[in-house]
Every structure is written in C-alpha cells, then in structure tokens.
Amino acid sequence: MSVDRRLVAGVDSSTQSCKVVIVDPSTGGILRSGSAPHPAGTEVDPEAWWSALQQAVSEAGGFADVAAVSISGQQHGLIALDRHGQVIRDALLWNDLRSDGAARALIAEIGADEFVDRAGVVPVASFTGAKLRWLRDHEPDNASRVAAVALPHDWLTWRLLGHGPSSSSALRGPDLEALVTDASDASGTAYFSAVTGRYDLDLFRAAFGAPAREATGSTTTGSTTDGSPATDELGPTTAPIVLPRVLAPHESAGHTPEGILVGPGAGDNAAAALGLGAAPGDVIISIGTSGTVFSPTRLEINDSSGMVAGFASADGGRLPLVATLNAARVLDSAAALLRASHTDVAALALASSPGANGLTLVPYFEGERTPNLPSATARLEGMTLANSTPENVARAFVEGMLCGLADGLDAVLRQGVKVQRLFLIGGAARNPAVREVARDIFTVPIDVPEQAEYVAIGAARQAAWTLTGTSPRWQVELVATLHPRPSQVRQQYHSYTNTNVIDATRPAHENSDNDHRRSSGAQAPVEG
C-alpha cells in the first residue's frame, strides 16, 4: 500500500547536532521531529554528520510520507573531496581558527576594500577561503588531491541525492557535477558575490592557488571531473576544482533515490530568517554560543571594516550579519562566578536596577569580533564597596552581553538597514533577566517567539516553496512582546569601552559624527 507523500521536512545540521522536523505545508505545524548529536571539536569527519542525519530522520518517523526536504547547515566549513568523491581530510569547521594567519595573508594580498567590493566580506579564519589557503600552505599533499570543495549543507544534500564516494554503497556514485549549494551559504566562502550571484573564481584561485569552475549538474559517472577516465590512483588533481552549482532560492536540487524532491538548502542564519518569516524591517538577534545580529534586506551591503558581512539571504536578497564572540557563555561565566544556577542568576539580576548601580561588565571573555578586539579580556568596571553585590554583578553580566549585541545592531543599521522590530531568539532568549534587561538596551519593540527549531523550520519552508512554487506563510507564535524603556545603560557601558554611542533608531547620516568603525578600533576581523 503506497503512502501519500504530502508533508515536507527541514533539516538543521548544526555544529552540535542534527535536527529534523516534519511539517504540514498547509499550516506549518510540526507533526514529528528527531535529533542526533554531532561529535565535538573543530574538525569532524563528515560521515558522522551523514550518520546523524539518518538517525535523526529515523527518530522523526522516517520520510515515507514526505514529498520534499531541504537541508540547512552550519556555514563556512571546508569539505575537500578527491576525484572519487572521497573526503580527503576531516572537515574544518567555522570555529577552527588555525586559518587566522591565512585570512590575514589574503587581506594583505587582495585588500579589505577589494574583498568587500567583490565578495561582500573581509576574510576571517572562519571563512572557507581562509581554510583553503591554510590547506594549501600546511597540507600540500592533501591540497594536491582536491577535486571539489563543498560546504556542510552542500555535501549532505549530495549524499541525500544518492551520491557518495566510490567506496560507499551510494546508489548514484561519486558524481561531483551533482554538487549544489545556494547563495546564502556560498556567500560565506569569501569567493562568492551576493551582488552578482556568482563565484569569483579569481578570488578562489588567490586563496587556493588553483583554478576552479562551477559544477555543470550533468552526470559523469565513471569519469573524473574533467571528463577523463577515472583511475584508482590518488595522485595530484590537475583539472579545475569543482564548486557546487548555485541554485535559485526555490530551485530543485533533484530527487532522492526514493523520489523525494530536494530543495537547494541554505546557511543556518538564512534558514532561521525564513523560519521566522522575517521581512525587511525585522532584525534578528540570536543569543547562542556566539551572538548574531542579521536582517533580510534588498540593500547592497559594503562594509570595508569587515564588521558587517554582506551575506546573501535564502530568498534572493541580502542578509547583512554581525557576529559577536561573547554571548550565552557570558551567562555561564556569571553562574560560575556567583556559584549559582542560571535561574538564580536571573533572579539576582532582576533584583538589581538598570545600570547595576554603576557596575559595568565589559564582556570580552574571548576577545571580541565586534568591535574587533581579538586580544581583549573581560573586566568589571565601576566597582565600589556599595555596589559589589551578587545582584549587581548578575545584572552587569546580562547588561554587558546585551550591550555587545547592541553594538552589533548599530553596525548593521549603519549600512542603511531600517529596523521596526527585533526578534530575540536562541537559548538565552528564554532567560527572564535577558528579556527584561533587553528593554533597557534596545530602543525598538522586541518580539520573543516561542522556543522552536527555526533553522529546521526555515529549511522546511524552503522545501514547501520548492514543492509548490509559492513561499508559504506560516504563523510564528510569540511568547512576549517587549516594549523599550529609556535608560542610560548603554551610555554607561560605552564610557568603559571607548565606543561612541550611536542611536540605532536614527538614520545613519544623523550619526555621521560618531564613526562606529573608528571609535571601536575595528579593522578587518581576525577571529572566527
């Protein structure tokens, strides 16, 4: 008896785990879900991701009734494949910073302004281009075998389509021409232009020292990527490196061997924007291990400081994004310092008042990327005998973390992006003190959606879009709408960070005397 395939599935293959949601495309309601953990570390065998995907699908009840699926994934990671489709070495993830020197070298050779003009970003250690340079310089034997370069979501889509190394049981074999990606993920490589929607192959050559070309999408079973006969030798590859074919926002990548339609996929932040149904005027602040501030827009983004990455969105527009290194783990540090649970830290913070009675945390525990201060450390400022209480310390930690994200918001808005409301998401958004203190930090209304897997939901929405040709409108349930209240918290914070205050609600030209890039000391970022 055949099963009616009418549902859609979305996959979030993140750093920590793989999550799958099965969704009713007519309502957006999640019917089933599953998850599986990923190995820890900054370099991982991609086969572990493939195993986790299969486990998560099984936990979600399988795909027997699924008509379409799309995969979103962690950005920037480097997967290098040989001519037989075999992974050459463990994938280097976004948080592997060994390529810091390589990023610096690329900036020195090309120039920050040139990179921004051509790729919308200034290279940092996280980006794929920097990792390719590191591979070229530090593992030349591995580099000489590279026949194709893929990102995590590209490779998983390829496997889902039935492809894989010749040594595997993949039904459709190691067809590198079948590799696909989308603009949102490709724009995090530092060799793709969100403006033109095309790879900058000269930037790829500058990074890796070898020519490249986009995959054709044709079948070349039994051949190497240049059409010559495949061999069993693992010697150097001389043909141009294959880069995944860039699909349009709802263009089909093909079908699985079981007949399920596969969407183009997306980078994780772009998928989250889709999952939230964010539109121009919405800015998303995500507080996880790192913090991100991003907004869908149709504007061209050009920030030579490198603070704002000019990524592409998953709907054909732009997704300017700022990342901060110090986010939810600031609250972990508060809990450790105060020897209290996160619940107790929240209660302590709420027992204090805005400004923590003059106590300020500069939250650069891991250096910082926005502003660019890679060697900075955290510090408590303004301490007196009167204000050195657990309540004020807890409040200062929450305020410092949110002020750092507000600086990221300022940087995005300086690019001309307008804001009407904020979405506050991520694990820390559940913290009642974070929600309450946010009212003192931000100057526009803040919507807090219910806790959900918005990256996976966004991938499912893309799958539905690919299936029907129309992007569905799904309801996003809110648990709170927070209204701002005037305070001096950010002014107090900036008195210790030497960063001029910029009113995020005023047009950029009205803030022209407060050059955010100059006052923050930001140069090209050097941390991932």
XYZ file of C-alpha atoms in Angstrom:
528
model
C 0.000 0.000 0.000
C 1.519 3.315 -1.057
C 1.769 6.213 1.379
C 0.542 9.645 0.347
C 3.576 11.935 0.204
C 2.241 15.362 1.175
C 4.446 16.557 4.054
C 7.713 18.493 3.946
C 10.855 18.093 6.038
C 13.511 20.505 7.181
C 16.984 19.647 8.454
C 19.282 21.723 10.642
C 22.769 20.234 10.620
C 24.411 22.471 13.213
C 27.744 22.304 14.978
C 26.329 20.369 17.921
C 23.609 18.191 16.397
C 21.294 17.334 13.538
C 17.618 18.207 13.951
C 14.782 17.157 11.638
C 11.220 18.463 11.605
C 8.306 17.003 9.619
C 5.820 19.757 8.784
C 2.326 20.104 7.357
C 2.983 22.518 4.469
C -0.529 23.989 4.597
C -0.266 25.166 8.225
C 3.404 24.996 9.185
C 2.507 22.747 12.088
C 5.284 20.425 13.232
C 3.964 16.862 13.230
C 7.122 14.972 14.169
C 10.752 15.702 14.963
C 14.000 13.958 15.663
C 17.587 14.764 16.560
C 21.016 13.197 16.880
C 24.280 14.545 18.314
C 27.378 15.513 16.366
C 30.942 14.904 17.555
C 32.592 17.727 19.443
C 35.637 19.510 18.056
C 36.627 21.954 15.351
C 37.362 19.275 12.731
C 34.953 16.428 12.082
C 34.611 13.522 9.663
C 31.542 14.478 7.573
C 30.427 10.833 7.649
C 29.449 11.497 11.275
C 27.010 14.153 10.016
C 25.554 11.733 7.486
C 25.057 9.109 10.200
C 23.460 11.697 12.485
C 21.092 12.788 9.689
C 19.939 9.225 9.121
C 19.493 8.722 12.876
C 17.502 11.966 13.224
C 15.283 11.047 10.253
C 14.608 7.672 11.841
C 13.791 9.300 15.181
C 11.369 11.612 13.351
C 9.475 8.628 11.988
C 11.103 8.469 8.566
C 10.359 10.153 5.264
C 7.758 7.727 3.876
C 5.101 10.486 3.792
C 7.495 13.327 2.892
C 7.224 14.927 -0.547
C 10.086 17.430 -0.239
C 13.049 18.091 2.027
C 15.701 20.771 2.354
C 18.891 20.920 4.408
C 20.329 23.919 6.235
C 23.697 23.756 7.880
C 26.486 25.420 9.780
C 28.305 27.808 7.494
C 31.880 28.165 6.275
C 33.169 24.628 6.919
C 35.590 23.143 4.392
C 34.927 19.708 2.912
C 37.575 18.706 0.374
C 36.761 15.811 -1.962
C 39.051 13.847 -4.256
C 38.116 12.724 -7.781
C 36.444 9.609 -6.364
C 34.178 11.619 -4.064
C 36.161 10.608 -1.002
C 36.600 13.129 1.814
C 40.330 13.880 1.861
C 40.602 15.002 5.482
C 38.254 15.823 8.339
C 36.185 18.914 7.621
C 37.490 22.138 9.151
C 34.574 23.854 10.899
C 33.755 27.546 11.222
C 35.163 27.590 14.764
C 38.554 26.188 13.758
C 40.808 29.225 13.963
C 44.088 27.735 12.712
C 43.446 29.652 9.461
C 43.732 33.050 11.160
C 47.124 33.710 9.576
C 45.810 32.619 6.198
C 42.975 35.148 6.458
C 45.461 37.885 7.293
C 47.613 36.913 4.320
C 44.645 37.092 1.945
C 43.710 40.543 3.210
C 47.292 41.705 2.754
C 47.386 40.366 -0.816
C 43.948 41.456 -2.040
C 42.995 44.291 0.295
C 39.971 44.615 2.567
C 38.183 47.088 0.299
C 38.702 44.861 -2.739
C 37.315 41.835 -0.894
C 34.246 43.762 0.204
C 33.649 45.088 -3.293
C 33.916 41.625 -4.843
C 32.687 39.208 -2.148
C 30.868 41.398 0.371
C 33.097 40.234 3.226
C 36.577 40.619 4.642
C 38.152 37.180 5.232
C 38.343 35.844 8.767
C 39.567 32.487 9.999
C 36.021 31.086 9.864
C 35.569 31.545 6.123
C 36.160 28.743 3.641
C 38.596 30.777 1.549
C 40.933 31.206 4.525
C 40.735 27.487 5.276
C 41.625 26.678 1.678
C 44.705 28.872 1.945
C 45.676 27.086 5.167
C 45.230 23.686 3.493
C 47.357 24.770 0.551
C 50.159 26.013 2.776
C 50.139 23.401 5.546
C 48.942 20.179 3.888
C 50.176 20.357 0.286
C 49.773 16.612 -0.304
C 46.099 16.802 0.661
C 45.667 20.020 -1.305
C 47.049 18.387 -4.454
C 44.274 15.765 -4.344
C 41.369 18.196 -4.105
C 38.893 17.789 -6.975
C 35.888 19.521 -5.388
C 35.159 21.798 -2.447
C 31.832 21.722 -0.616
C 30.207 23.246 2.451
C 28.486 21.052 5.062
C 24.943 21.533 3.711
C 26.198 21.030 0.126
C 27.771 17.685 0.980
C 24.763 16.422 2.945
C 22.438 17.385 0.075
C 24.753 15.486 -2.292
C 24.575 12.403 -0.076
C 20.790 12.704 0.264
C 20.531 12.775 -3.533
C 22.157 9.337 -3.551
C 25.760 10.323 -4.268
C 28.833 9.370 -2.329
C 32.398 8.088 -2.592
C 33.056 5.197 -4.920
C 33.964 3.128 -1.864
C 30.459 3.551 -0.408
C 27.112 1.960 -1.220
C 25.753 5.247 -2.616
C 23.407 4.316 -5.470
C 24.404 7.183 -7.759
C 28.121 7.162 -7.155
C 30.693 9.940 -6.867
C 29.274 12.412 -9.396
C 30.938 15.686 -8.397
C 28.951 17.528 -11.059
C 25.826 16.913 -8.956
C 27.104 19.085 -6.079
C 24.780 22.028 -5.399
C 24.552 24.924 -2.970
C 22.616 28.163 -2.553
C 23.669 31.803 -2.470
C 23.224 32.225 1.302
C 25.781 29.545 2.135
C 28.089 30.287 -0.803
C 28.308 33.921 0.341
C 30.154 32.768 3.464
C 33.107 31.403 1.496
C 34.840 34.731 0.645
C 34.895 33.766 -3.042
C 31.246 34.392 -3.983
C 29.424 37.659 -4.668
C 25.954 38.161 -3.224
C 25.580 41.065 -5.656
C 26.237 39.115 -8.867
C 25.098 35.742 -7.555
C 28.223 34.132 -8.969
C 31.529 32.734 -7.777
C 34.551 34.998 -8.051
C 36.894 32.376 -9.459
C 39.885 34.714 -9.301
C 39.395 35.030 -5.538
C 39.231 31.234 -5.287
C 42.499 30.962 -7.200
C 44.052 33.587 -4.933
C 43.028 31.534 -1.912
C 43.944 28.046 -3.128
C 46.387 28.641 -5.961
C 44.377 26.562 -8.428
C 41.620 27.250 -10.957
C 38.006 26.349 -10.246
C 34.706 26.138 -12.058
C 31.051 25.700 -11.143
C 29.553 22.211 -11.380
C 27.554 21.549 -14.523
C 24.847 19.428 -12.982
C 25.386 16.766 -15.634
C 26.111 13.118 -14.920
C 29.705 11.993 -15.459
C 29.609 8.571 -13.803
C 32.850 6.748 -14.335
C 34.810 9.908 -15.160
C 36.889 12.415 -13.325
C 35.594 15.963 -13.134
C 37.331 16.994 -16.348
C 35.802 14.120 -18.322
C 38.941 11.997 -18.456
C 38.782 8.345 -17.369
C 38.805 7.776 -13.641
C 41.742 5.896 -12.184
C 42.446 4.287 -8.855
C 45.444 6.489 -8.310
C 45.303 9.080 -5.564
C 47.809 11.388 -7.155
C 47.525 15.141 -7.759
C 44.424 16.544 -9.451
C 45.164 18.951 -12.304
C 41.636 19.718 -13.558
C 39.840 22.835 -12.281
C 38.353 22.381 -8.813
C 34.601 21.779 -8.918
C 32.472 24.174 -6.859
C 28.797 23.332 -6.187
C 26.283 24.685 -8.660
C 24.449 27.663 -7.120
C 20.694 27.133 -7.171
C 17.980 29.781 -7.089
C 16.081 30.208 -3.783
C 13.464 27.527 -4.525
C 15.144 25.650 -7.369
C 15.123 21.892 -7.076
C 18.404 20.090 -6.451
C 16.837 16.885 -7.788
C 15.195 13.876 -6.184
C 16.396 11.282 -3.727
C 16.528 7.683 -4.975
C 13.161 7.261 -3.221
C 11.660 10.103 -5.239
C 11.614 12.885 -2.629
C 12.113 16.382 -4.035
C 15.180 18.110 -2.580
C 15.386 21.884 -2.136
C 18.555 23.959 -2.512
C 19.230 24.273 1.215
C 20.693 27.292 2.993
C 23.108 28.564 5.592
C 21.800 28.359 9.129
C 21.150 32.052 9.756
C 19.437 32.491 6.401
C 17.229 29.487 7.179
C 16.368 30.958 10.586
C 15.197 34.154 8.868
C 12.976 32.028 6.618
C 11.660 30.099 9.594
C 10.686 33.310 11.375
C 9.113 34.778 8.256
C 11.364 37.808 8.722
C 10.978 40.668 6.267
C 12.779 43.980 5.671
C 12.393 45.999 8.855
C 12.899 42.910 11.028
C 16.249 42.369 12.744
C 17.001 39.017 14.349
C 19.205 38.805 17.424
C 20.216 35.249 18.204
C 21.939 34.546 21.505
C 23.676 31.209 21.476
C 27.300 30.186 21.987
C 28.076 33.164 19.798
C 25.734 36.051 19.143
C 24.458 37.033 15.731
C 22.554 40.065 14.501
C 21.118 39.875 10.991
C 18.320 41.275 8.862
C 16.814 40.457 5.451
C 17.102 43.406 3.098
C 17.353 44.298 -0.576
C 20.186 46.752 0.051
C 23.715 46.083 -1.163
C 25.997 45.813 1.852
C 29.504 47.222 1.705
C 31.405 47.444 4.990
C 35.172 47.582 4.497
C 35.715 47.315 8.257
C 34.589 43.711 7.957
C 32.270 44.044 10.940
C 29.162 43.502 8.817
C 29.289 40.530 6.456
C 27.367 41.120 3.242
C 25.862 37.648 3.035
C 23.022 36.640 0.752
C 19.642 35.649 2.149
C 17.791 32.469 1.247
C 15.055 34.367 -0.602
C 17.152 36.142 -3.224
C 18.053 39.237 -1.201
C 20.807 40.156 1.248
C 21.395 39.169 4.862
C 23.868 41.582 6.499
C 25.200 39.846 9.590
C 27.334 40.698 12.583
C 28.742 38.048 14.903
C 29.877 38.576 18.472
C 32.037 36.037 20.238
C 30.633 36.731 23.708
C 27.010 35.707 24.063
C 25.340 32.991 26.146
C 28.617 31.875 27.658
C 28.772 35.238 29.438
C 25.820 33.972 31.470
C 27.666 30.690 32.071
C 30.529 32.735 33.464
C 28.158 34.639 35.749
C 26.765 31.369 37.082
C 30.279 30.044 37.746
C 31.453 33.272 39.392
C 28.403 33.529 41.641
C 28.250 29.771 42.232
C 24.599 29.862 41.283
C 22.267 28.272 38.775
C 21.133 30.168 35.701
C 17.735 30.542 37.334
C 19.328 32.072 40.419
C 21.493 34.406 38.303
C 18.360 35.650 36.545
C 16.629 36.257 39.861
C 19.651 38.142 41.200
C 19.850 40.311 38.076
C 16.160 41.171 38.310
C 16.638 42.209 41.940
C 19.089 44.922 40.820
C 18.229 48.012 38.767
C 19.190 49.334 35.298
C 22.882 50.171 35.287
C 23.594 47.745 38.159
C 24.158 50.727 40.439
C 27.190 51.805 38.434
C 28.754 48.366 37.909
C 29.625 47.556 34.287
C 30.880 44.378 32.647
C 32.968 44.718 29.504
C 32.220 41.156 28.277
C 35.237 40.356 26.107
C 35.974 36.974 27.697
C 37.167 35.524 24.400
C 38.420 38.717 22.837
C 35.808 40.189 20.527
C 34.962 40.342 16.877
C 32.527 43.285 17.032
C 34.292 45.540 17.807
C 37.435 43.856 16.537
C 39.487 43.328 19.698
C 40.868 39.782 19.425
C 43.271 40.103 22.349
C 40.915 41.879 24.753
C 39.781 40.402 28.050
C 36.665 40.890 30.131
C 36.626 43.241 33.109
C 34.286 44.657 35.731
C 34.364 48.433 35.935
C 32.987 50.977 38.375
C 33.225 48.744 41.424
C 32.671 50.259 44.845
C 32.082 48.781 48.263
C 28.437 49.717 47.927
C 27.709 48.135 44.540
C 29.797 44.969 44.789
C 26.844 42.686 45.463
C 25.721 39.468 43.791
C 22.629 41.236 42.459
C 24.612 43.969 40.735
C 27.224 41.553 39.405
C 24.497 39.384 37.857
C 22.818 42.426 36.314
C 26.127 43.752 34.955
C 26.822 40.441 33.211
C 23.432 40.425 31.498
C 23.731 44.097 30.537
C 27.272 43.702 29.209
C 26.307 40.785 26.975
C 23.306 42.649 25.548
C 25.269 45.882 25.063
C 27.770 43.946 22.974
C 24.932 42.711 20.766
C 23.523 46.249 20.581
C 26.881 47.382 19.193
C 26.419 44.715 16.516
C 22.952 46.066 15.782
C 24.386 49.563 15.366
C 26.897 48.235 12.847
C 24.121 46.616 10.789
C 21.983 49.749 10.880
C 24.930 51.862 9.791
C 24.655 50.025 6.478
C 21.297 51.697 5.890
C 19.136 48.842 7.168
C 15.941 50.065 8.831
C 14.522 48.422 11.937
C 10.907 48.300 13.039
C 11.108 45.369 15.413
C 13.598 42.874 16.783
C 13.229 39.105 17.040
C 15.020 37.711 20.094
C 15.856 34.017 19.667
C 18.386 31.459 20.875
C 18.768 29.597 24.128
C 19.470 32.705 26.206
C 16.254 34.343 24.990
C 14.410 32.097 27.444
C 16.182 33.749 30.382
C 13.728 36.147 32.093
C 16.512 38.549 33.030
C 17.701 38.729 29.414
C 14.199 39.616 28.279
C 13.697 42.251 30.948
C 17.116 43.867 30.589
C 16.715 43.967 26.799
C 14.079 46.649 27.341
C 16.805 48.910 28.788
C 19.249 48.244 25.943
C 17.262 48.310 22.704
C 15.075 51.157 21.515
C 12.546 49.337 19.313
C 9.896 46.716 20.188
C 11.191 43.187 20.706
C 9.184 40.092 19.801
C 10.173 36.870 21.538
C 8.933 33.866 19.531
C 8.174 30.598 21.221
C 11.186 28.339 21.554
C 11.432 26.338 18.329
C 13.903 24.968 15.805
C 13.657 27.950 13.449
C 16.602 26.870 11.295
C 14.982 23.498 10.583
C 11.581 25.167 10.176
C 13.109 27.557 7.654
C 14.522 24.618 5.714
C 11.071 23.003 5.741
C 9.541 26.240 4.477
C 12.078 26.249 1.647
C 11.145 22.636 0.863
C 7.489 23.644 0.636
C 8.435 26.575 -1.594
C 10.379 24.243 -3.882
C 7.483 21.795 -3.961
C 4.692 24.269 -4.740
C 6.466 27.238 -6.294
C 4.971 29.542 -3.643
C 6.640 30.502 -0.367
C 4.130 29.595 2.365
C 3.101 31.972 5.141
C 3.292 30.162 8.439
C 2.249 31.639 11.758
C 5.019 32.340 14.282
C 3.741 32.171 17.833
C 5.049 34.837 20.211
C 5.500 34.385 23.933
C 6.215 38.045 24.645
C 6.424 41.486 23.093
C 8.819 43.720 24.990
C 8.479 47.487 24.844
C 11.630 49.576 25.293
C 12.060 51.978 28.179
C 14.548 54.857 28.285
C 17.732 54.200 30.243
C 21.380 55.201 30.408
C 22.731 51.643 30.412
C 24.467 51.866 27.055
C 25.973 55.264 27.797
C 27.423 53.819 30.990
C 28.705 50.783 29.089
C 30.352 52.886 26.402
C 32.121 55.027 28.964
C 34.275 51.948 29.602
C 34.540 50.541 26.066
C 35.621 53.770 24.327
C 32.870 53.223 21.758
C 30.770 56.240 20.936
C 27.057 55.755 21.412
C 25.059 55.534 18.188
C 21.291 55.807 18.386
C 20.115 52.748 16.469
C 16.770 54.375 15.662
C 18.237 57.424 13.894
C 19.224 57.497 10.209
C 22.896 56.844 9.562
C 23.541 60.373 8.277
C 22.363 61.804 11.605
C 25.053 59.767 13.339
C 27.823 60.815 10.967
C 29.854 62.425 13.733
C 30.062 59.083 15.516
C 32.029 56.860 13.187
C 31.374 53.415 14.634
C 34.301 51.796 12.868
C 36.779 54.409 14.052
C 35.552 54.610 17.618
C 35.532 50.848 18.102
C 39.020 50.456 16.715
C 37.669 47.939 14.215
C 39.899 46.742 11.448
C 39.464 43.564 9.441
C 38.268 40.854 11.867
C 40.866 38.251 12.706
C 38.812 35.759 14.722
C 36.150 33.390 13.521
